[in-house]
Short mmCIF file of C-alpha atoms in Angstrom, two decimals:
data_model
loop_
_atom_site.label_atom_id
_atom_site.label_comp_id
_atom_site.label_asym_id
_atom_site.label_seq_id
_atom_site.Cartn_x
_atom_site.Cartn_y
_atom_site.Cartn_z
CA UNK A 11 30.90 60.99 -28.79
CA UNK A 12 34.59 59.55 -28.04
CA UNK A 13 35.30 56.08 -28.32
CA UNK A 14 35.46 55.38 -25.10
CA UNK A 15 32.13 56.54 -24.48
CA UNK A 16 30.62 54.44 -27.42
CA UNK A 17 32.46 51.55 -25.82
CA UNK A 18 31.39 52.68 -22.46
CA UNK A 19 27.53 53.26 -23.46
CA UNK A 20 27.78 49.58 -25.57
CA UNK A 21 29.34 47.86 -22.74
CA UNK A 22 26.42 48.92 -20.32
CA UNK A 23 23.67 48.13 -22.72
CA UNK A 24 25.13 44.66 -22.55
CA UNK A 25 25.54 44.25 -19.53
CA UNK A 26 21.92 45.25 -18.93
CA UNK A 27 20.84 43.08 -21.50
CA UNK A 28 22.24 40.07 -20.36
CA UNK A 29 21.24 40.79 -16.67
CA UNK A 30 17.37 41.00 -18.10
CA UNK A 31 18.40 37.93 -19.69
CA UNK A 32 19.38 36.32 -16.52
CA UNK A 33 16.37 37.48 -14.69
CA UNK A 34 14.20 35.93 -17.28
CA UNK A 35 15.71 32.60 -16.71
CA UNK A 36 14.17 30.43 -13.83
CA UNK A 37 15.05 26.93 -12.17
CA UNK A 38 12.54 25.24 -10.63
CA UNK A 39 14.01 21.56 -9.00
CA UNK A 40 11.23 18.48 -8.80
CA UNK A 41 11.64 16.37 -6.32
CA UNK A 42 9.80 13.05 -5.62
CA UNK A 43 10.10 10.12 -3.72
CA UNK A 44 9.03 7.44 -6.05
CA UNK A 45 11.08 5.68 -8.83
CA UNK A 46 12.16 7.25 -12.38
CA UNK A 47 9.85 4.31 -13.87
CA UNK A 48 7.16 5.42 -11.68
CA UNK A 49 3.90 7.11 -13.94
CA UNK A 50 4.93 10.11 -11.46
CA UNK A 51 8.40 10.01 -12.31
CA UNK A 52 7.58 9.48 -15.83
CA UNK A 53 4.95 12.51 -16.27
CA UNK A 54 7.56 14.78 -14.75
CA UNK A 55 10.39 14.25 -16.74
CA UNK A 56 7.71 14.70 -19.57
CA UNK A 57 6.62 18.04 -18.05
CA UNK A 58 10.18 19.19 -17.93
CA UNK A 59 11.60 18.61 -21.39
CA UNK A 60 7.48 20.58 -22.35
CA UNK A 61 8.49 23.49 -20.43
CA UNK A 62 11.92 23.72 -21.66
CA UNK A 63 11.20 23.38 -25.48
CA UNK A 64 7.96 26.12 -25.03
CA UNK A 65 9.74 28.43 -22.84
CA UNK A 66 12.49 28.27 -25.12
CA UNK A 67 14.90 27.19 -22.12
CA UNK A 68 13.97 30.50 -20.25
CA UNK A 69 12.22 28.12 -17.41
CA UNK A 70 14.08 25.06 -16.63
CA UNK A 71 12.70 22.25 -14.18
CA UNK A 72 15.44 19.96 -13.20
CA UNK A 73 13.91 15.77 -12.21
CA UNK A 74 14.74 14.28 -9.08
CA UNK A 75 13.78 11.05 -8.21
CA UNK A 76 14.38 8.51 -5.62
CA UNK A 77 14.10 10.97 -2.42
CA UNK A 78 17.05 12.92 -3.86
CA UNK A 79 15.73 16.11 -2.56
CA UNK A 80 14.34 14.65 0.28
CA UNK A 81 11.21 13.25 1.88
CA UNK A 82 7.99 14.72 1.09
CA UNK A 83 7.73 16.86 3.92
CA UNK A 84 11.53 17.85 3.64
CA UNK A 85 10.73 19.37 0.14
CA UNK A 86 7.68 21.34 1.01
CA UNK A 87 9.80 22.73 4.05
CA UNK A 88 12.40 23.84 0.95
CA UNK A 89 9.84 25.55 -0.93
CA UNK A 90 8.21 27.35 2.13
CA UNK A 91 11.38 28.41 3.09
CA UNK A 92 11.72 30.04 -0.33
CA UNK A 93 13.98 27.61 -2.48
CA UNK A 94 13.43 26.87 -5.68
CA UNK A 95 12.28 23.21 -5.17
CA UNK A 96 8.49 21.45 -5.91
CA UNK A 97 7.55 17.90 -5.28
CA UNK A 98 4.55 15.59 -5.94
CA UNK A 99 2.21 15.34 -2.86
CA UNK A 100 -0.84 14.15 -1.39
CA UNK A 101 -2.77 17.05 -0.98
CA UNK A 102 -3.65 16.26 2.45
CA UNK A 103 -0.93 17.07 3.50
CA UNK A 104 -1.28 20.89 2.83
CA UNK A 105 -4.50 20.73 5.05
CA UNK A 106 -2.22 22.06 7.57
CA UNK A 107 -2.10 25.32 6.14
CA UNK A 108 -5.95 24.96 4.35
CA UNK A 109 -8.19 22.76 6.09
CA UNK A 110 -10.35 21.80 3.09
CA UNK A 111 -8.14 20.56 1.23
CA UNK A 112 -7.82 17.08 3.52
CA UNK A 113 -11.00 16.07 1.37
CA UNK A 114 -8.93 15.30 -1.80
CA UNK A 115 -7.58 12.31 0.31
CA UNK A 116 -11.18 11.33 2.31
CA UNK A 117 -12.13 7.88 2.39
CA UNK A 118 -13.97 5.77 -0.41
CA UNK A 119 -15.25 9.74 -1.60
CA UNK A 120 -13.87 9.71 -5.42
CA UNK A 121 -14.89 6.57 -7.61
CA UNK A 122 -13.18 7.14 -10.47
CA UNK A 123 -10.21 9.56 -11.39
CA UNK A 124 -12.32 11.63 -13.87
CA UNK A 125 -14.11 12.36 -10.50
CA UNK A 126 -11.15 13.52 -8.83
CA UNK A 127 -9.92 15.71 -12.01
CA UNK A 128 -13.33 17.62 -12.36
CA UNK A 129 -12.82 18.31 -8.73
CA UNK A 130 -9.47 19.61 -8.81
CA UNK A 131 -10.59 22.22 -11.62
CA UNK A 132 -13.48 23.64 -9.60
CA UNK A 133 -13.70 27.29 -8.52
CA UNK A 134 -14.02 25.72 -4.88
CA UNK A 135 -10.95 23.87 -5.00
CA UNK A 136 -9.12 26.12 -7.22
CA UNK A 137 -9.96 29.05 -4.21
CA UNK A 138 -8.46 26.92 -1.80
CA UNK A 139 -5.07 26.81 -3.86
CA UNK A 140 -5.41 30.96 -3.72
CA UNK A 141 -5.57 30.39 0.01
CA UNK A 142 -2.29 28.04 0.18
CA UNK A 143 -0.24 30.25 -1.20
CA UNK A 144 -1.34 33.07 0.76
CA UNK A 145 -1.09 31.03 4.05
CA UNK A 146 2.36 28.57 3.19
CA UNK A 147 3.84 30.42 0.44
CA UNK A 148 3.10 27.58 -2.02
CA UNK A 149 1.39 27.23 -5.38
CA UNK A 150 -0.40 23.96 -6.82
CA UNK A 151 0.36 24.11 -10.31
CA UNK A 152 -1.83 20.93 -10.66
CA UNK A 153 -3.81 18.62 -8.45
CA UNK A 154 -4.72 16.38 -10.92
CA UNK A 155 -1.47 13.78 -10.70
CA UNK A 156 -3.26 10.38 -9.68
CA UNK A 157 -1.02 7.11 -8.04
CA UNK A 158 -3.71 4.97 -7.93
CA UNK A 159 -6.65 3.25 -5.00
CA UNK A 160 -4.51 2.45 -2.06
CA UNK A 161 -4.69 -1.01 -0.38
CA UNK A 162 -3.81 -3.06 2.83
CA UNK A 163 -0.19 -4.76 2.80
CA UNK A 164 0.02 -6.79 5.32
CA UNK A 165 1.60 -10.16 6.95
CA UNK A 166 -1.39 -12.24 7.31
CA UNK A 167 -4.91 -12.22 5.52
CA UNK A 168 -7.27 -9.24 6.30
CA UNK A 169 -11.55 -9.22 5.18
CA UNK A 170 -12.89 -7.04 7.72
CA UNK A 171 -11.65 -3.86 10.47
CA UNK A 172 -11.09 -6.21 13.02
CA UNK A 173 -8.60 -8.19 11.13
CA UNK A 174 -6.48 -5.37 11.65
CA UNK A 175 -6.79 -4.54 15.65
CA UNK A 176 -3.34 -4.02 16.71
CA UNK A 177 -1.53 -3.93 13.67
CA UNK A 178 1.44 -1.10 13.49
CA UNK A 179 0.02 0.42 9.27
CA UNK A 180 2.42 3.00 7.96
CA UNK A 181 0.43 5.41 6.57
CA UNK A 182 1.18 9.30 5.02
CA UNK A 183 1.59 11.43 8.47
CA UNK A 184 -1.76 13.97 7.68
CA UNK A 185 -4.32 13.79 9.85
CA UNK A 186 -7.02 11.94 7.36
CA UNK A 187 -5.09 9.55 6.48
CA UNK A 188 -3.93 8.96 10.25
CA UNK A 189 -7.95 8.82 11.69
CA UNK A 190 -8.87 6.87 8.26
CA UNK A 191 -6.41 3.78 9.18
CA UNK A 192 -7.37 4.36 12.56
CA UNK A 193 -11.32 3.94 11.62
CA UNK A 194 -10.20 0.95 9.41
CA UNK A 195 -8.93 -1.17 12.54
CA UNK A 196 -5.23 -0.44 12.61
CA UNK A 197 -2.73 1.56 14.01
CA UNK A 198 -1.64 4.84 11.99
CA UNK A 199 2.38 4.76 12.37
CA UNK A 200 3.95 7.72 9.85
CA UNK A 201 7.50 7.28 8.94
CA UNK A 202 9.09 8.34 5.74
CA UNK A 203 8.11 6.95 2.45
CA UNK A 204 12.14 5.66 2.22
CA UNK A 205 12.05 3.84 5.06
CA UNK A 206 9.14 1.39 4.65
CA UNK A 207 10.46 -1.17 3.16
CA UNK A 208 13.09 -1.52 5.61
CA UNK A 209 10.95 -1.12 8.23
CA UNK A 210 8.56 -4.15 7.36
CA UNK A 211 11.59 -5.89 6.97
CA UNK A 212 13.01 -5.22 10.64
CA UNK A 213 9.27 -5.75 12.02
CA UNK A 214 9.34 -1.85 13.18
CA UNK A 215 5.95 -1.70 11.20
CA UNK A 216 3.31 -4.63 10.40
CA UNK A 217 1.68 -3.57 7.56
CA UNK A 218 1.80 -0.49 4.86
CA UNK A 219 -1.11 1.11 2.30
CA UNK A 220 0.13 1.61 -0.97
CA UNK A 221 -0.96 1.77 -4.88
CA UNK A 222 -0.18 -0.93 -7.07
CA UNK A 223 2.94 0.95 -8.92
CA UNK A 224 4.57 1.95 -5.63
CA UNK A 225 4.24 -1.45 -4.12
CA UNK A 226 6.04 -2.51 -7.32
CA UNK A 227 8.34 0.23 -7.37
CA UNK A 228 9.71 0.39 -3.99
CA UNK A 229 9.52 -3.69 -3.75
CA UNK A 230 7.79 -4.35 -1.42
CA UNK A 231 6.13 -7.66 -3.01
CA UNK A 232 9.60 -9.02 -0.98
CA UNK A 233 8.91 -8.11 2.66
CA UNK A 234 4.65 -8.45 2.69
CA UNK A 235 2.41 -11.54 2.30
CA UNK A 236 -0.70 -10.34 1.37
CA UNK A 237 -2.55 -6.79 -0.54
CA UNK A 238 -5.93 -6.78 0.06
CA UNK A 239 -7.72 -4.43 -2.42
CA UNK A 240 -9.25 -2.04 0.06
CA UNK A 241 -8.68 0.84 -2.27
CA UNK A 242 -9.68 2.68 1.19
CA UNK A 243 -8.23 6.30 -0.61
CA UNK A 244 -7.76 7.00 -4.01
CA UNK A 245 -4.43 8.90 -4.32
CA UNK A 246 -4.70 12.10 -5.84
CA UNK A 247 -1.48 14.75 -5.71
CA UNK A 248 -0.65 17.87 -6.43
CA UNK A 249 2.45 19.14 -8.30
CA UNK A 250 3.17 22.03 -5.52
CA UNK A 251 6.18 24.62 -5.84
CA UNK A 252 7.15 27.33 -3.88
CA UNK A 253 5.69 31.02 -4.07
CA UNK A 254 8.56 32.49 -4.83
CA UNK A 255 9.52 30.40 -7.84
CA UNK A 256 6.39 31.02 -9.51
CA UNK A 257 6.52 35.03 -8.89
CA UNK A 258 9.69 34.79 -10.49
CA UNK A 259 7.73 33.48 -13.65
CA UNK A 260 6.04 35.64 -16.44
CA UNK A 261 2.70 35.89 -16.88
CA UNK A 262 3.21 33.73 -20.38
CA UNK A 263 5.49 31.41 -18.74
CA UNK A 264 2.84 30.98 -15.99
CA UNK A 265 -0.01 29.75 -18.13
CA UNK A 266 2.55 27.76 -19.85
CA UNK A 267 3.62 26.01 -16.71
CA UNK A 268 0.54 25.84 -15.32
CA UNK A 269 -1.62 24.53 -18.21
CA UNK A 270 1.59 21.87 -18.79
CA UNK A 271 1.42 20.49 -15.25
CA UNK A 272 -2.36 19.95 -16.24
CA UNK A 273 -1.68 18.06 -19.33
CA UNK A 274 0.86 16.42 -17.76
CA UNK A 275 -0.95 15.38 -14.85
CA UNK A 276 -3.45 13.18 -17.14
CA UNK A 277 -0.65 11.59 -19.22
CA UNK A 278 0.70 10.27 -15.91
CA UNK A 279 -2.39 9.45 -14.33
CA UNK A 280 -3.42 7.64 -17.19
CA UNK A 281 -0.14 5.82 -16.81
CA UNK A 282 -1.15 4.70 -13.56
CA UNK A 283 -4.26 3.33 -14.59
CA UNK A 284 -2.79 1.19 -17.78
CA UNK A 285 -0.12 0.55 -15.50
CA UNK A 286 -2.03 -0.14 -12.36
CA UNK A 287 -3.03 -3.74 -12.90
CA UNK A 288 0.07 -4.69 -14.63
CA UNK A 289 1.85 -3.77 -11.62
CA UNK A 290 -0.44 -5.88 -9.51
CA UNK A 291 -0.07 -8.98 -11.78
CA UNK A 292 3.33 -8.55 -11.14
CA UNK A 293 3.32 -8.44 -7.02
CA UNK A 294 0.83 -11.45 -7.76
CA UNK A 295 3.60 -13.20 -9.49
CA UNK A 296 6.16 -12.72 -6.48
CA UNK A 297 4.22 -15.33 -4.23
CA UNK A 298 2.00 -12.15 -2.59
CA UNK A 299 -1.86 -13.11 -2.33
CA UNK A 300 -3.92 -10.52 -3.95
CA UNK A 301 -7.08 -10.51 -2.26
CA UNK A 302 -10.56 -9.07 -2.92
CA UNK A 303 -12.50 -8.01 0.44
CA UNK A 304 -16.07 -7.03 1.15
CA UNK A 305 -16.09 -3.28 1.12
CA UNK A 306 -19.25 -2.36 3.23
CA UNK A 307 -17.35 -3.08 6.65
CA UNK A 308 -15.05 -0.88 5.87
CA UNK A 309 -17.15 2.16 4.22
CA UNK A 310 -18.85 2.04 7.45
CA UNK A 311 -16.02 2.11 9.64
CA UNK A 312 -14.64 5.21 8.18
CA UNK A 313 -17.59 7.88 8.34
CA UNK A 314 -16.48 8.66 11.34
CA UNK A 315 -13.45 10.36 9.70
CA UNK A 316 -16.12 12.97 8.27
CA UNK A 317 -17.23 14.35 11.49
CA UNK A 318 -14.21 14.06 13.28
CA UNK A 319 -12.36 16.35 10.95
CA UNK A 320 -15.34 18.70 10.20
CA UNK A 321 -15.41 17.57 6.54
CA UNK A 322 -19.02 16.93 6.03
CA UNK A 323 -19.16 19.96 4.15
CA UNK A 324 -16.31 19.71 2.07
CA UNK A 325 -17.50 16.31 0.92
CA UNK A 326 -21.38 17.81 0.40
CA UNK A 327 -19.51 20.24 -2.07
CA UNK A 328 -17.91 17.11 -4.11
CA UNK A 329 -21.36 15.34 -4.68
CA UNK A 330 -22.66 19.19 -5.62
CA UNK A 331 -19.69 19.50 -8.55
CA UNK A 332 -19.74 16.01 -9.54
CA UNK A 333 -23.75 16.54 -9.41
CA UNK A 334 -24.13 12.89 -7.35
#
């Protein structure tokens, strides 16, 4: 063999090795629209530097926070469309593409976040992830990423659904969410995540429904008077990325990924639960009344929502899995 074949032959055996090399290496960008000190924000830059040190660097998720990438719904459009991007969402909002999975954010239906985990493991729920990515093109690497009971924030004092008749709520733009504020009294107004404190500043809206660590987060202790602890939905997400970044994955890497967006899920849930009431203290603090409310009126006023989104079902197979 000449020299200039050995060089030749050597030449294309690196080159083909450092295309495989290429190929193996995957970037996956995490978006959310909460703060870097946010438990979310705080279990994903966890999750990132986890994936990097057991993948060896082959799978690299890059952090951004603040709406970077985005609004919610401007990410998931990304990953549909095939880019590698992911965020941290409700899950109801993916009932567009799978129906079912609008019961994750039902009203007053999980008490505790240990009920909402178990859930989000189930071969029921788990199925209905298989569906998502056959319908949307995306993949819930874990639905287990909790932000806490959601509550009234509002300009004056609120104890029962009439207290809220005519008042403009921003609320997440899914249907259970919109026909759960709606039950509760008030006016379901959607806008962007990024815009609600300005927009209870300018009057556009009257009131929001937020956990304690996003009220905290975003501020906005300085443009409402009151939180009433309504804790109407408890806010479980799902770390969701696109189809095609996950195909791109190897089998290993995807049990890696996958069983660190679990693990990773809990540290920053249980974030927002030590976290939670600290948060709360703190609105409390600002000069915002923190106010406990009679919950019956309420739990009444929003089974409703059950029947008019065909979800009786759905919620029938909670109580089965959580055996209540």
């Amino acid at each position: 063999m000449t020299i200039f074949t050995k060089a030749t032959c050597l030449a294309a055996f690196l080159s083909a090795g450092l295309a495989g090399a290429a190929l193996a290496e995957t970037t996956i960008r995490i978006g959310t629209v909460l703060a870097p000190d946010d438990p979310m924000g705080q279990g994903l830059d966890k999750f990132a530097a986890e994936v990097a040190e057991a993948t060896g660097g082959e799978v690299t998720i890059e952090v951004f926070h603040n709406s970077q990438l985005g609004d919610t719904t401007e990410m998931l459009d990304q990953a549909r469309a095939g880019a590698g991007v992911g965020t941290v969402t409700d899950v109801a909002r993916l009932s567009e593409f799978v129906p079912s999975l609008a019961i994750m954010s039902a009203p007053f239906l999980f008490d505790t976040y240990e009920d909402a985990d178990k859930f989000a493991l189930s071969d029921a729920y788990l199925g209905w992830g298989d569906e998502l990515a056959e319908e949307a093109g995306l993949v819930m690497l874990a639905s287990n990423w909790y932000q806490g009971a959601r509550h009234a924030l509002t300009q004056k004092p609120v104890s029962r659904p009439a207290d809220l008749a005519g008042v403009r709520m921003r609320t997440i733009g899914a249907p259970v969410w919109i026909e759960t504020i709606r039950a509760m009294g008030a006016e379901p107004t959607p806008i962007a995540w990024g815009e609600v404190y300005s927009a209870l500043q300018l009057g556009t809206i009257d009131a929001a429904e937020a956990q304690p660590t996003a009220i905290k987060g975003a501020k906005l202790y300085e443009v409402i008077k009151h939180v009433t602890k309504t804790g109407h939905i408890q806010l479980v997400t799902a770390l969701v990325i696109s189809a095609d970044s996950w195909n791109e994955l190897s089998d290993k890497h995807k049990k890696i990924v996958r069983d660190l967006a679990v693990e990773n899920g809990r540290y920053a849930s249980n974030l927002t639960i030590e976290l939670g009431d600290k948060a709360l203290a703190d609105v409390a603090a600002s000069g915002v009344t923190i106010s406990e409310v009679d919950l019956a009126p309420f739990k009444a006023a929003v089974q409703s929502v059950y029947d008019d989104l065909n979800l009786t079902a759905e919620a029938q197979l909670v109580r089965d899995v959580l055996a209540k």
